[in-house]
Short mmCIF file of C-alpha atoms in Angstrom, two decimals:
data_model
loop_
_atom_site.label_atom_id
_atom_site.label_comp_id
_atom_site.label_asym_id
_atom_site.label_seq_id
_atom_site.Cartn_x
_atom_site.Cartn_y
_atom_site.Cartn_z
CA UNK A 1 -80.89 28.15 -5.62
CA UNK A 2 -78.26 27.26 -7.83
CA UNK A 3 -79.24 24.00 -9.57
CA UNK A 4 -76.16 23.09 -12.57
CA UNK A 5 -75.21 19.88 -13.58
CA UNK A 6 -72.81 17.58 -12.71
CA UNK A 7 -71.44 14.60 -15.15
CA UNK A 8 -69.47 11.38 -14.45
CA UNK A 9 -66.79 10.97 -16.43
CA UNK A 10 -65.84 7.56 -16.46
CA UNK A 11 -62.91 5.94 -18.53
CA UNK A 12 -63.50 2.35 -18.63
CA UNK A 13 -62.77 2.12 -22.43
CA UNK A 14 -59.65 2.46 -24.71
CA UNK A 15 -61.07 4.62 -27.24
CA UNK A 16 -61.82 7.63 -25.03
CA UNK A 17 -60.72 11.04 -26.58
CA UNK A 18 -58.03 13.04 -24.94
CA UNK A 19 -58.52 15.01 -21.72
CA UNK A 20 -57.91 18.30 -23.41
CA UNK A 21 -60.36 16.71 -26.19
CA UNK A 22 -63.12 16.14 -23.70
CA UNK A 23 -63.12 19.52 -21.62
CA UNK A 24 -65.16 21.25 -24.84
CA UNK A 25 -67.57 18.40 -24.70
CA UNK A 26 -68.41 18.84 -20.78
CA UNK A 27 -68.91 22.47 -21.74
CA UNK A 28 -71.22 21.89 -24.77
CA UNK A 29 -73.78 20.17 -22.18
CA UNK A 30 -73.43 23.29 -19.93
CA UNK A 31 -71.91 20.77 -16.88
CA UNK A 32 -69.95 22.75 -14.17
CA UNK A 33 -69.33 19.79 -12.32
CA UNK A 34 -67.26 16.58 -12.51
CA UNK A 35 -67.25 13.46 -11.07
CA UNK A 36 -64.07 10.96 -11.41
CA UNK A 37 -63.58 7.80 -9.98
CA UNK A 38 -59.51 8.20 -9.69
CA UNK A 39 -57.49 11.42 -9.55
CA UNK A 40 -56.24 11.42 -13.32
CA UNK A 41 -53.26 13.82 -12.97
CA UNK A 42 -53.99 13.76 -17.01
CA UNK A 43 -57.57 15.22 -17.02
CA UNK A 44 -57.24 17.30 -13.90
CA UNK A 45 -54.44 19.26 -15.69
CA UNK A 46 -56.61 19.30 -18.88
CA UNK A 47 -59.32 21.52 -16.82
CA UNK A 48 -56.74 23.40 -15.14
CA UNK A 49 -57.91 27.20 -15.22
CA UNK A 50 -61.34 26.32 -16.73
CA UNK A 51 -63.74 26.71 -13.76
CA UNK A 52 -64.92 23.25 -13.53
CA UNK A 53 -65.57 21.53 -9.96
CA UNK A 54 -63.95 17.86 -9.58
CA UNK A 55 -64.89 15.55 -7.11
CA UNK A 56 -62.08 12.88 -6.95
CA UNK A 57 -62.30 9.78 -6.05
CA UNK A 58 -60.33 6.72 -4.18
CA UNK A 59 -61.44 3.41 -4.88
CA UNK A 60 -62.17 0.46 -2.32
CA UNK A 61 -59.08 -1.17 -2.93
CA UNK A 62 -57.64 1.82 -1.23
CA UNK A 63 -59.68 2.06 2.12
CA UNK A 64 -57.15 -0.15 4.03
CA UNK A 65 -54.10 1.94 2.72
CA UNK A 66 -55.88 5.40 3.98
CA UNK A 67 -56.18 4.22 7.33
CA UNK A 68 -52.65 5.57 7.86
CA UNK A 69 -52.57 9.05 8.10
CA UNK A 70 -49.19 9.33 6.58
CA UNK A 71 -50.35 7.71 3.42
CA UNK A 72 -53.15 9.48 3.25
CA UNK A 73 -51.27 12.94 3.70
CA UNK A 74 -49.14 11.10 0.54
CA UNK A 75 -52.03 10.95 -1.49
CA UNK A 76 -53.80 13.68 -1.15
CA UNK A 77 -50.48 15.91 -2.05
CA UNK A 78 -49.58 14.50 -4.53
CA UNK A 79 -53.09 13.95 -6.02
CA UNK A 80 -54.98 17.03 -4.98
CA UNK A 81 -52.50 19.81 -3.57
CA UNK A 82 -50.89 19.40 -6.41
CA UNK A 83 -53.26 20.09 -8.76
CA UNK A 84 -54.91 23.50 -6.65
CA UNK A 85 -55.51 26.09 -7.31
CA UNK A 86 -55.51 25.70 -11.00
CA UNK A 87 -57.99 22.77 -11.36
CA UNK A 88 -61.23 23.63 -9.15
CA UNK A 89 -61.09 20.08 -6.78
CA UNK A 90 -64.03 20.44 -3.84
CA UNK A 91 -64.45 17.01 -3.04
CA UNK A 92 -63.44 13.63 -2.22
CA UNK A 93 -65.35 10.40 -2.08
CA UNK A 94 -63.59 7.48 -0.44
CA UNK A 95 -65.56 4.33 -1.14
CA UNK A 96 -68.16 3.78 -3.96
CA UNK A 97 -71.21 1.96 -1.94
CA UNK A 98 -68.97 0.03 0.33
CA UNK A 99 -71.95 -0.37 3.05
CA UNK A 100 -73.68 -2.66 0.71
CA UNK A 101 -71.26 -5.09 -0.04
CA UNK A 102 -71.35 -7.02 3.64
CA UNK A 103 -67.52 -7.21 3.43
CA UNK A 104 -66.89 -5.93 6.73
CA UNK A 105 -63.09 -5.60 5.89
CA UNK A 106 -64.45 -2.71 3.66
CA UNK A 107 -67.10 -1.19 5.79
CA UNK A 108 -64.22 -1.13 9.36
CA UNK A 109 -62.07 0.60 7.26
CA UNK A 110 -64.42 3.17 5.55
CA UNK A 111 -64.91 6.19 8.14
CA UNK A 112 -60.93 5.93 9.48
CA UNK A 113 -59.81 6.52 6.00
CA UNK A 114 -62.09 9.33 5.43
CA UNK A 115 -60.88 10.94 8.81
CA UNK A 116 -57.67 10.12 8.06
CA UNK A 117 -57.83 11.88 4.01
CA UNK A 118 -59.94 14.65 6.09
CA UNK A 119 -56.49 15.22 8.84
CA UNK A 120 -54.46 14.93 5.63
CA UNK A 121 -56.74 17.87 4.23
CA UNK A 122 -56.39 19.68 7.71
CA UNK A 123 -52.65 19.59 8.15
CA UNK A 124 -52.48 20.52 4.40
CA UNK A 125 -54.81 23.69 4.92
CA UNK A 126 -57.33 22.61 2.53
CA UNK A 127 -60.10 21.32 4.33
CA UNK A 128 -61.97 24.84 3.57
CA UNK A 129 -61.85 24.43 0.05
CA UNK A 130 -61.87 20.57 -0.34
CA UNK A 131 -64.90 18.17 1.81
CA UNK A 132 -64.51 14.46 2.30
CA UNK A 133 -67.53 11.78 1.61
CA UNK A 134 -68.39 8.23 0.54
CA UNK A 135 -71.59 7.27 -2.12
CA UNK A 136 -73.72 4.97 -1.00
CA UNK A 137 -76.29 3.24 -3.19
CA UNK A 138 -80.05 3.69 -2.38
CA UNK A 139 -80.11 -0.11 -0.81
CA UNK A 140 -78.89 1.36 2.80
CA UNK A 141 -83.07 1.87 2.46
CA UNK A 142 -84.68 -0.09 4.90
CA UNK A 143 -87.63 1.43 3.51
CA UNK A 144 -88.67 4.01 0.84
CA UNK A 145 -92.51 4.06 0.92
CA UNK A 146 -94.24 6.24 0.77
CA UNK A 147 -90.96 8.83 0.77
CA UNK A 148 -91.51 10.29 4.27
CA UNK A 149 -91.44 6.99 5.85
CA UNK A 150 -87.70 6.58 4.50
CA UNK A 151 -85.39 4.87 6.85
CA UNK A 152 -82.27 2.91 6.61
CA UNK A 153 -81.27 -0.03 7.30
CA UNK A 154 -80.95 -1.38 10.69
CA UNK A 155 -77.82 -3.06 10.30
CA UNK A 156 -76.32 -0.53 8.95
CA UNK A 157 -77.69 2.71 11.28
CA UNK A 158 -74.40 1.89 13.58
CA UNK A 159 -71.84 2.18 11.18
CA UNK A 160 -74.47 5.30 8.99
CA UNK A 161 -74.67 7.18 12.50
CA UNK A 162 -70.84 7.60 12.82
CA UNK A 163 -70.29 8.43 9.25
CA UNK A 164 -73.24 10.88 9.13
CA UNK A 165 -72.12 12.44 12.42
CA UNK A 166 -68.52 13.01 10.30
CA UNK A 167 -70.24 14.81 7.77
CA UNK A 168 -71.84 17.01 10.47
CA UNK A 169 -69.24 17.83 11.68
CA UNK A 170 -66.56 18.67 8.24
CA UNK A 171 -69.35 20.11 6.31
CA UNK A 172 -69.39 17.53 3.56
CA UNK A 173 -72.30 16.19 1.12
CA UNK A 174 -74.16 12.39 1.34
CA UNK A 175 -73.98 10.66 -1.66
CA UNK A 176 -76.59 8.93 -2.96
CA UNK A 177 -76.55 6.42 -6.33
CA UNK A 178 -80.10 6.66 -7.65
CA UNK A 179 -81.09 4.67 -11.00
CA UNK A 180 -85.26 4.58 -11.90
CA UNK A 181 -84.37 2.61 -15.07
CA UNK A 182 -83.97 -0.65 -12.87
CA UNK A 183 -87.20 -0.33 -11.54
CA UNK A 184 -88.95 -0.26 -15.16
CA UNK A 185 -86.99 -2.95 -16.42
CA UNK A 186 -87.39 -5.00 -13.47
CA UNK A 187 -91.38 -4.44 -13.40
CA UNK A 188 -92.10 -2.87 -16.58
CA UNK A 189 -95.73 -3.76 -16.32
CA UNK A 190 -96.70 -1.98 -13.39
CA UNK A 191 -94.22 1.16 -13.38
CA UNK A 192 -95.29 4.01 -15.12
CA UNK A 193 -92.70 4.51 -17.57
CA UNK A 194 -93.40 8.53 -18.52
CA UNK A 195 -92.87 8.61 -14.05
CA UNK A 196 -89.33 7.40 -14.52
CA UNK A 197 -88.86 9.68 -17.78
CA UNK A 198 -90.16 13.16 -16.16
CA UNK A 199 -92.72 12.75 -18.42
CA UNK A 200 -96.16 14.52 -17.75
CA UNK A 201 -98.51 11.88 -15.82
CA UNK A 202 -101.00 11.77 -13.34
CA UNK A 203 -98.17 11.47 -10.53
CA UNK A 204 -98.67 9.95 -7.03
CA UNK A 205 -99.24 11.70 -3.25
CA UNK A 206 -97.67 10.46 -0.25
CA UNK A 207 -100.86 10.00 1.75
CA UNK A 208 -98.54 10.89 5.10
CA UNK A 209 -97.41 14.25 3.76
CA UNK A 210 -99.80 15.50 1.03
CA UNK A 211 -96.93 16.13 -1.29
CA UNK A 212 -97.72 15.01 -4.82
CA UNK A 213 -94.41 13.29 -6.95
CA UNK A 214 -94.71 13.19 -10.33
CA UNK A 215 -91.44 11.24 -11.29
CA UNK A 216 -89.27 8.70 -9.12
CA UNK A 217 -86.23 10.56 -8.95
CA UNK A 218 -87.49 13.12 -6.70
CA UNK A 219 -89.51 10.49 -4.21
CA UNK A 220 -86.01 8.77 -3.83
CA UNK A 221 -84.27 11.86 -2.58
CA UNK A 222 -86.96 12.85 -0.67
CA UNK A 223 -86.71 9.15 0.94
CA UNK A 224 -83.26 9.79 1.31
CA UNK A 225 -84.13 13.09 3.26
CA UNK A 226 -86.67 11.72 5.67
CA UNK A 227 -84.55 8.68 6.56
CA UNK A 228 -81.28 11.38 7.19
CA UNK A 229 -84.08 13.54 9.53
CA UNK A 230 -84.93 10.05 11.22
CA UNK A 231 -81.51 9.68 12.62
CA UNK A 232 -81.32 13.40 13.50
CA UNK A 233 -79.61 15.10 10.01
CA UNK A 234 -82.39 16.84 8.91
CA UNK A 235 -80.01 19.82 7.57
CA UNK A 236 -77.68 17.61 6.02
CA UNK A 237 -77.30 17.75 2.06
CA UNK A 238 -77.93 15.36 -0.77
CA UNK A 239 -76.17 15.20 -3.52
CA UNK A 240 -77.07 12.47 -6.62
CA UNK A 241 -73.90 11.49 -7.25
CA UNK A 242 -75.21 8.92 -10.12
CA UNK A 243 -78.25 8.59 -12.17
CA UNK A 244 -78.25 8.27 -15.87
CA UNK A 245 -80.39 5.59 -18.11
CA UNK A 246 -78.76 3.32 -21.42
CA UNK A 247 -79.39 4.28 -24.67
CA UNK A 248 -79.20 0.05 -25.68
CA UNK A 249 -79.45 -2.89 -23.65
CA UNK A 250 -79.63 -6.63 -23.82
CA UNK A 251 -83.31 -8.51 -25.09
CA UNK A 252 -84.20 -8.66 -21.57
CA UNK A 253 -82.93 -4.86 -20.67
CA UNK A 254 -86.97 -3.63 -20.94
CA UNK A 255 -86.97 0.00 -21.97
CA UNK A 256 -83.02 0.71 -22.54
CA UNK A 257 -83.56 2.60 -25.53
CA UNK A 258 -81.92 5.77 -27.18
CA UNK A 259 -85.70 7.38 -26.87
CA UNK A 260 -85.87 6.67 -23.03
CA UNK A 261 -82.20 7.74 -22.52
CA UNK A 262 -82.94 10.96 -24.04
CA UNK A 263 -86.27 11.93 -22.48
CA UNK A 264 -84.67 11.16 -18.78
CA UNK A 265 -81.41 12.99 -18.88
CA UNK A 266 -82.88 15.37 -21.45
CA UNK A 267 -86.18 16.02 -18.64
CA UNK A 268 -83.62 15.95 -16.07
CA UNK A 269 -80.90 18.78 -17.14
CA UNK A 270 -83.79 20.71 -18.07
CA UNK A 271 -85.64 20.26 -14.58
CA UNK A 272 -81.87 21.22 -12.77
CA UNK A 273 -82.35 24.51 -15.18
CA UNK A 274 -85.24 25.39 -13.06
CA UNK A 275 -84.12 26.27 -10.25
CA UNK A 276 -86.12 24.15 -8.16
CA UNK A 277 -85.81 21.53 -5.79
CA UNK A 278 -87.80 18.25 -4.54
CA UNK A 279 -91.49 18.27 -2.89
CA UNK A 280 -90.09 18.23 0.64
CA UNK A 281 -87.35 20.41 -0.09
CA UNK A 282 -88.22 22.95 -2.69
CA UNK A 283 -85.91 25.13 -1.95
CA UNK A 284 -82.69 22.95 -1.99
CA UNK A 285 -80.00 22.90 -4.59
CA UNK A 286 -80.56 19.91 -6.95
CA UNK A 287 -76.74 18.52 -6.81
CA UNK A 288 -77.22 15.88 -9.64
CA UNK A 289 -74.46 14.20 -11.49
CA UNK A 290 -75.83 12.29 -14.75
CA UNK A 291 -73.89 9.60 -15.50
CA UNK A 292 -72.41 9.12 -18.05
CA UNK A 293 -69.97 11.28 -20.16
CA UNK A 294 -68.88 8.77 -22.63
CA UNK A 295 -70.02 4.57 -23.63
CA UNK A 296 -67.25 2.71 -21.74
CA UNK A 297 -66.75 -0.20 -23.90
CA UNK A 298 -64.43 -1.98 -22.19
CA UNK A 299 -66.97 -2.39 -18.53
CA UNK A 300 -68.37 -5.82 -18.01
CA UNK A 301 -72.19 -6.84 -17.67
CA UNK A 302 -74.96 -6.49 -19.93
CA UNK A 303 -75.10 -4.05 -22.47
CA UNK A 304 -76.73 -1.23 -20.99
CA UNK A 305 -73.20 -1.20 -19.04
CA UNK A 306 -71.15 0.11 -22.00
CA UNK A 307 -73.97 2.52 -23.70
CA UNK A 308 -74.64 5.09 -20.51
CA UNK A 309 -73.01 8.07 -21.96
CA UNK A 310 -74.07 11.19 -23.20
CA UNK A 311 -71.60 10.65 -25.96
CA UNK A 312 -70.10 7.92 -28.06
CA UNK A 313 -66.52 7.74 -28.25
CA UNK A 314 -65.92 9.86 -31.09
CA UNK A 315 -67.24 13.00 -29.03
CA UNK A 316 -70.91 12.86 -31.25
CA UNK A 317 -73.65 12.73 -29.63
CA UNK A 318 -75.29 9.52 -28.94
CA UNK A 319 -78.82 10.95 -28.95
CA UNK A 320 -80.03 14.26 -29.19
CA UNK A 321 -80.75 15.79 -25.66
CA UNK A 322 -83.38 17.79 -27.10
CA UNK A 323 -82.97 20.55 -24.09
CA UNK A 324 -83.60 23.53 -26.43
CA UNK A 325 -87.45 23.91 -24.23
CA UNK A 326 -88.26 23.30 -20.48
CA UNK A 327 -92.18 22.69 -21.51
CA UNK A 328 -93.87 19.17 -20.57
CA UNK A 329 -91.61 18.27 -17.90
CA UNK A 330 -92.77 16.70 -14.75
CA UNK A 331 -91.48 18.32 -11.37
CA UNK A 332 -92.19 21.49 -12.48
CA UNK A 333 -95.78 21.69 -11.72
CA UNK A 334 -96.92 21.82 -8.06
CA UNK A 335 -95.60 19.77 -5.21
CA UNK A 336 -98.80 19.80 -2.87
CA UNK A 337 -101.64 17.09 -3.37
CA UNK A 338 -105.18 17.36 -5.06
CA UNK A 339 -106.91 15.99 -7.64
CA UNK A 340 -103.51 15.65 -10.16
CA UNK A 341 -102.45 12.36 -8.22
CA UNK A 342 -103.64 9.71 -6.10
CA UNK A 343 -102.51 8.54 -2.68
CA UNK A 344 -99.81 5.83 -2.91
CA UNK A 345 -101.53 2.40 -1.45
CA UNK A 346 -99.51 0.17 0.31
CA UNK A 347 -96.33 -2.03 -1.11
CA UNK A 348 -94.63 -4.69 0.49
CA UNK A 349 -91.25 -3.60 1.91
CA UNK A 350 -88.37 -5.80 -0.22
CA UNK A 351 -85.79 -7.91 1.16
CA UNK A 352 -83.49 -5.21 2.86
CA UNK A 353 -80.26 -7.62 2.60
CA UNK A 354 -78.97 -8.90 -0.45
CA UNK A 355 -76.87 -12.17 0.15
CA UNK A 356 -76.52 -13.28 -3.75
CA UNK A 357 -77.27 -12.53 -7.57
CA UNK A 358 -79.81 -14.86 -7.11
CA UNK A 359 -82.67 -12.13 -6.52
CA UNK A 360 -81.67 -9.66 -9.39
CA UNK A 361 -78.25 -9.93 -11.64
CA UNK A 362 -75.19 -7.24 -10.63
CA UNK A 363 -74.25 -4.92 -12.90
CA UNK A 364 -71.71 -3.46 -12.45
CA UNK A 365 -71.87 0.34 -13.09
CA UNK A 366 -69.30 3.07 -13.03
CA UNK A 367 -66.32 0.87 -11.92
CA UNK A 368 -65.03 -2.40 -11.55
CA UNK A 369 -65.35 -2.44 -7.70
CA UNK A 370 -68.51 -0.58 -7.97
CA UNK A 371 -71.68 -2.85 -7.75
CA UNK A 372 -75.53 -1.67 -8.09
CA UNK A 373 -77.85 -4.09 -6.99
CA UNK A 374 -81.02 -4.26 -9.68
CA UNK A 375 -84.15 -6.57 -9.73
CA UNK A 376 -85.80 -7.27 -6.73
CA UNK A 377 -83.20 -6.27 -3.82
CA UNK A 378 -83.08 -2.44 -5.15
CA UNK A 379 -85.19 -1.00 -2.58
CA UNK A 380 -86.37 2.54 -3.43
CA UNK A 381 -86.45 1.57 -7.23
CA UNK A 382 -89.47 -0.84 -6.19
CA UNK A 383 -90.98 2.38 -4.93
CA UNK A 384 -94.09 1.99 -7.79
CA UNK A 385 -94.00 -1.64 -8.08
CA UNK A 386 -97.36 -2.24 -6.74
CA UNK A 387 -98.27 1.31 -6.25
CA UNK A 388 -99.40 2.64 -9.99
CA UNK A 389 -102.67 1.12 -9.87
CA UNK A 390 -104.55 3.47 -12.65
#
């Protein structure tokens, strides 16, 4: 096991400190890990020589472009050979949830840009060091209840089986975009709030397994496995490549507090500490990036868009963590079920296809391009809507 955190670092904002500002403040949080959504030539020089993983990104606007091979070679030279071996890059994710946005422009272009960045990487001599991916938000969920009857989609197993199949074969991580806040503001009535904070409660057992879950983090990945093993990946890894909860939020934002923020990322760093990974897969590395480094005050949407981070702008803190003690956190007791839980009852499966706002507002999260899909359409975040019945 070697659990260690992971932090987006997104720079939607003009009042941002420097690169070689910020590289102290990833290390004060004890993150090894980075997640950008560009290739900033100006922070990827800043970490030069400091041990820190990048994973790299290149938007949707680019997908078309990286179909050609020779602008893909282009770009990855100049925007990761460049930078190696000084700055640490091990990734790169083409595509921010492009499945889920039914542009089919988007989703045709998606895998022959990652082969093509991936050819780039091979004819380069870097495809040891540096894998190629995509994140994908948890609405490729067909279904997500109980966690080891996750499958995806079934419009979307096609285009998943090819790209899953690619990541067989080159070695690389799925992505997954997991956020349990939009469940407890979208049904703050019936979701246990201290299960979406890692707080200690009663938990739940997936009556199918026996495994007991005692916050909805962990069921999603494991939903995420089991629908992965469904279409024959079983071994393949999961990496969180986004979760994080606001520290403020509009009236209607229910529970986007600086309390909540700090108990979830605060219960979460302190659960990667451990060592340990979900019920089904205990003994899996926990790759979890938190998002956010910083407030982005310049990102459209509600609130809760611009107050993610860890830290305001300044580089103080915009709650205490509070991750001095690893006591009172749920996931660390045991994964098997008994009298500590009760078997999840039956939920109606949500509508699997989004086709407007109309069911749940957008907001748009880490990027412009990038979209996350909250209220009612967000499958595995519905995972306790009618399922906490105390």
């Amino acid at each position: 096991m070697a659990n260690s955190m992971g932090i987006n670092y997104g720079q939607i904002a003009d009042n941002l400190p420097s690169p070689e500002d910020v590289v102290p403040i990833v290390k004060s949080i004890g993150a090894t890990k980075v997640k950008l959504y560009d290739a900033d030539p100006k922070v990827l020089k800043a970490f030069a020589n400091t041990g820190v993983e990048f994973i790299v990104g290149l938007g949707n606007e680019y997908l078309d472009k990286m179909r050609d091979p020779a602008k893909a070679q282009a770009w990855v030279k100049q925007n990761v050979q460049s930078h190696l071996p000084a700055t640490k890059i091990t990734c790169i994710f083409v595509g921010n949830e492009v499945l889920t946005f039914n542009d089919t422009s988007l989703s045709d272009s998606l895998l022959p840009a990652m082969q093509s960045v991936h050819t780039a990487l091979v004819n380069l001599g870097l495809d040891k060091q540096v894998t190629v991916t995509t994140a994908h938000s948890l609405s490729i969920l067909e279904t997500s209840y109980p966690p080891s009857s996750g499958a995806f989609r079934e419009d979307l197993v096609d285009c998943l089986s090819e790209t899953l199949s690619f990541h067989q074969k080159t070695g690389s991580p799925f992505l997954i975009n997991a956020y349990p806040f939009f469940a407890y503001k979208g049904n703050p009535k019936q979701v246990q709030l201290d299960f979406v904070l890692f707080q200690p409660n009663q938990g739940v057992i997936d009556p199918a397994t026996n495994l007991h879950y005692d916050n909805m983090l962990y069921a999603q990945i494991d939903a995420v496995y089991n629908a992965l093993a469904s279409l024959g990946y079983k071994k393949l890894p999961v990496h969180i490549s986004e979760t994080g909860w606001p520290s403020k939020g509009d009236e209607d934002e229910v529970g986007a507090t600086a309390d909540n923020a700090k108990k979830y990322n605060g219960n979460l760093i302190k659960l990667m500490s451990k060592k340990t990974g979900t019920p089904m897969r205990p003994n899996s590395d926990l790759n979890i990036y938190v998002f956010a480094l910083f407030n982005e005050n310049m990102k459209p949407g509600p609130t809760s868009e611009r107050n993610y981070g860890l830290f305001k702008p300044d580089g103080t803190p915009a709650y205490s963590l509070g991750i001095s003690s690893t006591s009172n956190v749920a996931g660390s007791n045991t994964t098997t079920g008994g009298t500590n839980g009760k078997p999840l009852p039956p939920i109606p499966t949500p509508p699997s296809t989004p086709t407007s706002s109309s069911t749940g507002y957008l907001s748009i999260s880490p990027a412009t391009e990038r979209y996350e899909f909250a209220g009612t359409v967000l499958l595995t975040a519905l995972i306790l809507t009618k399922m906490l019945l105390w």
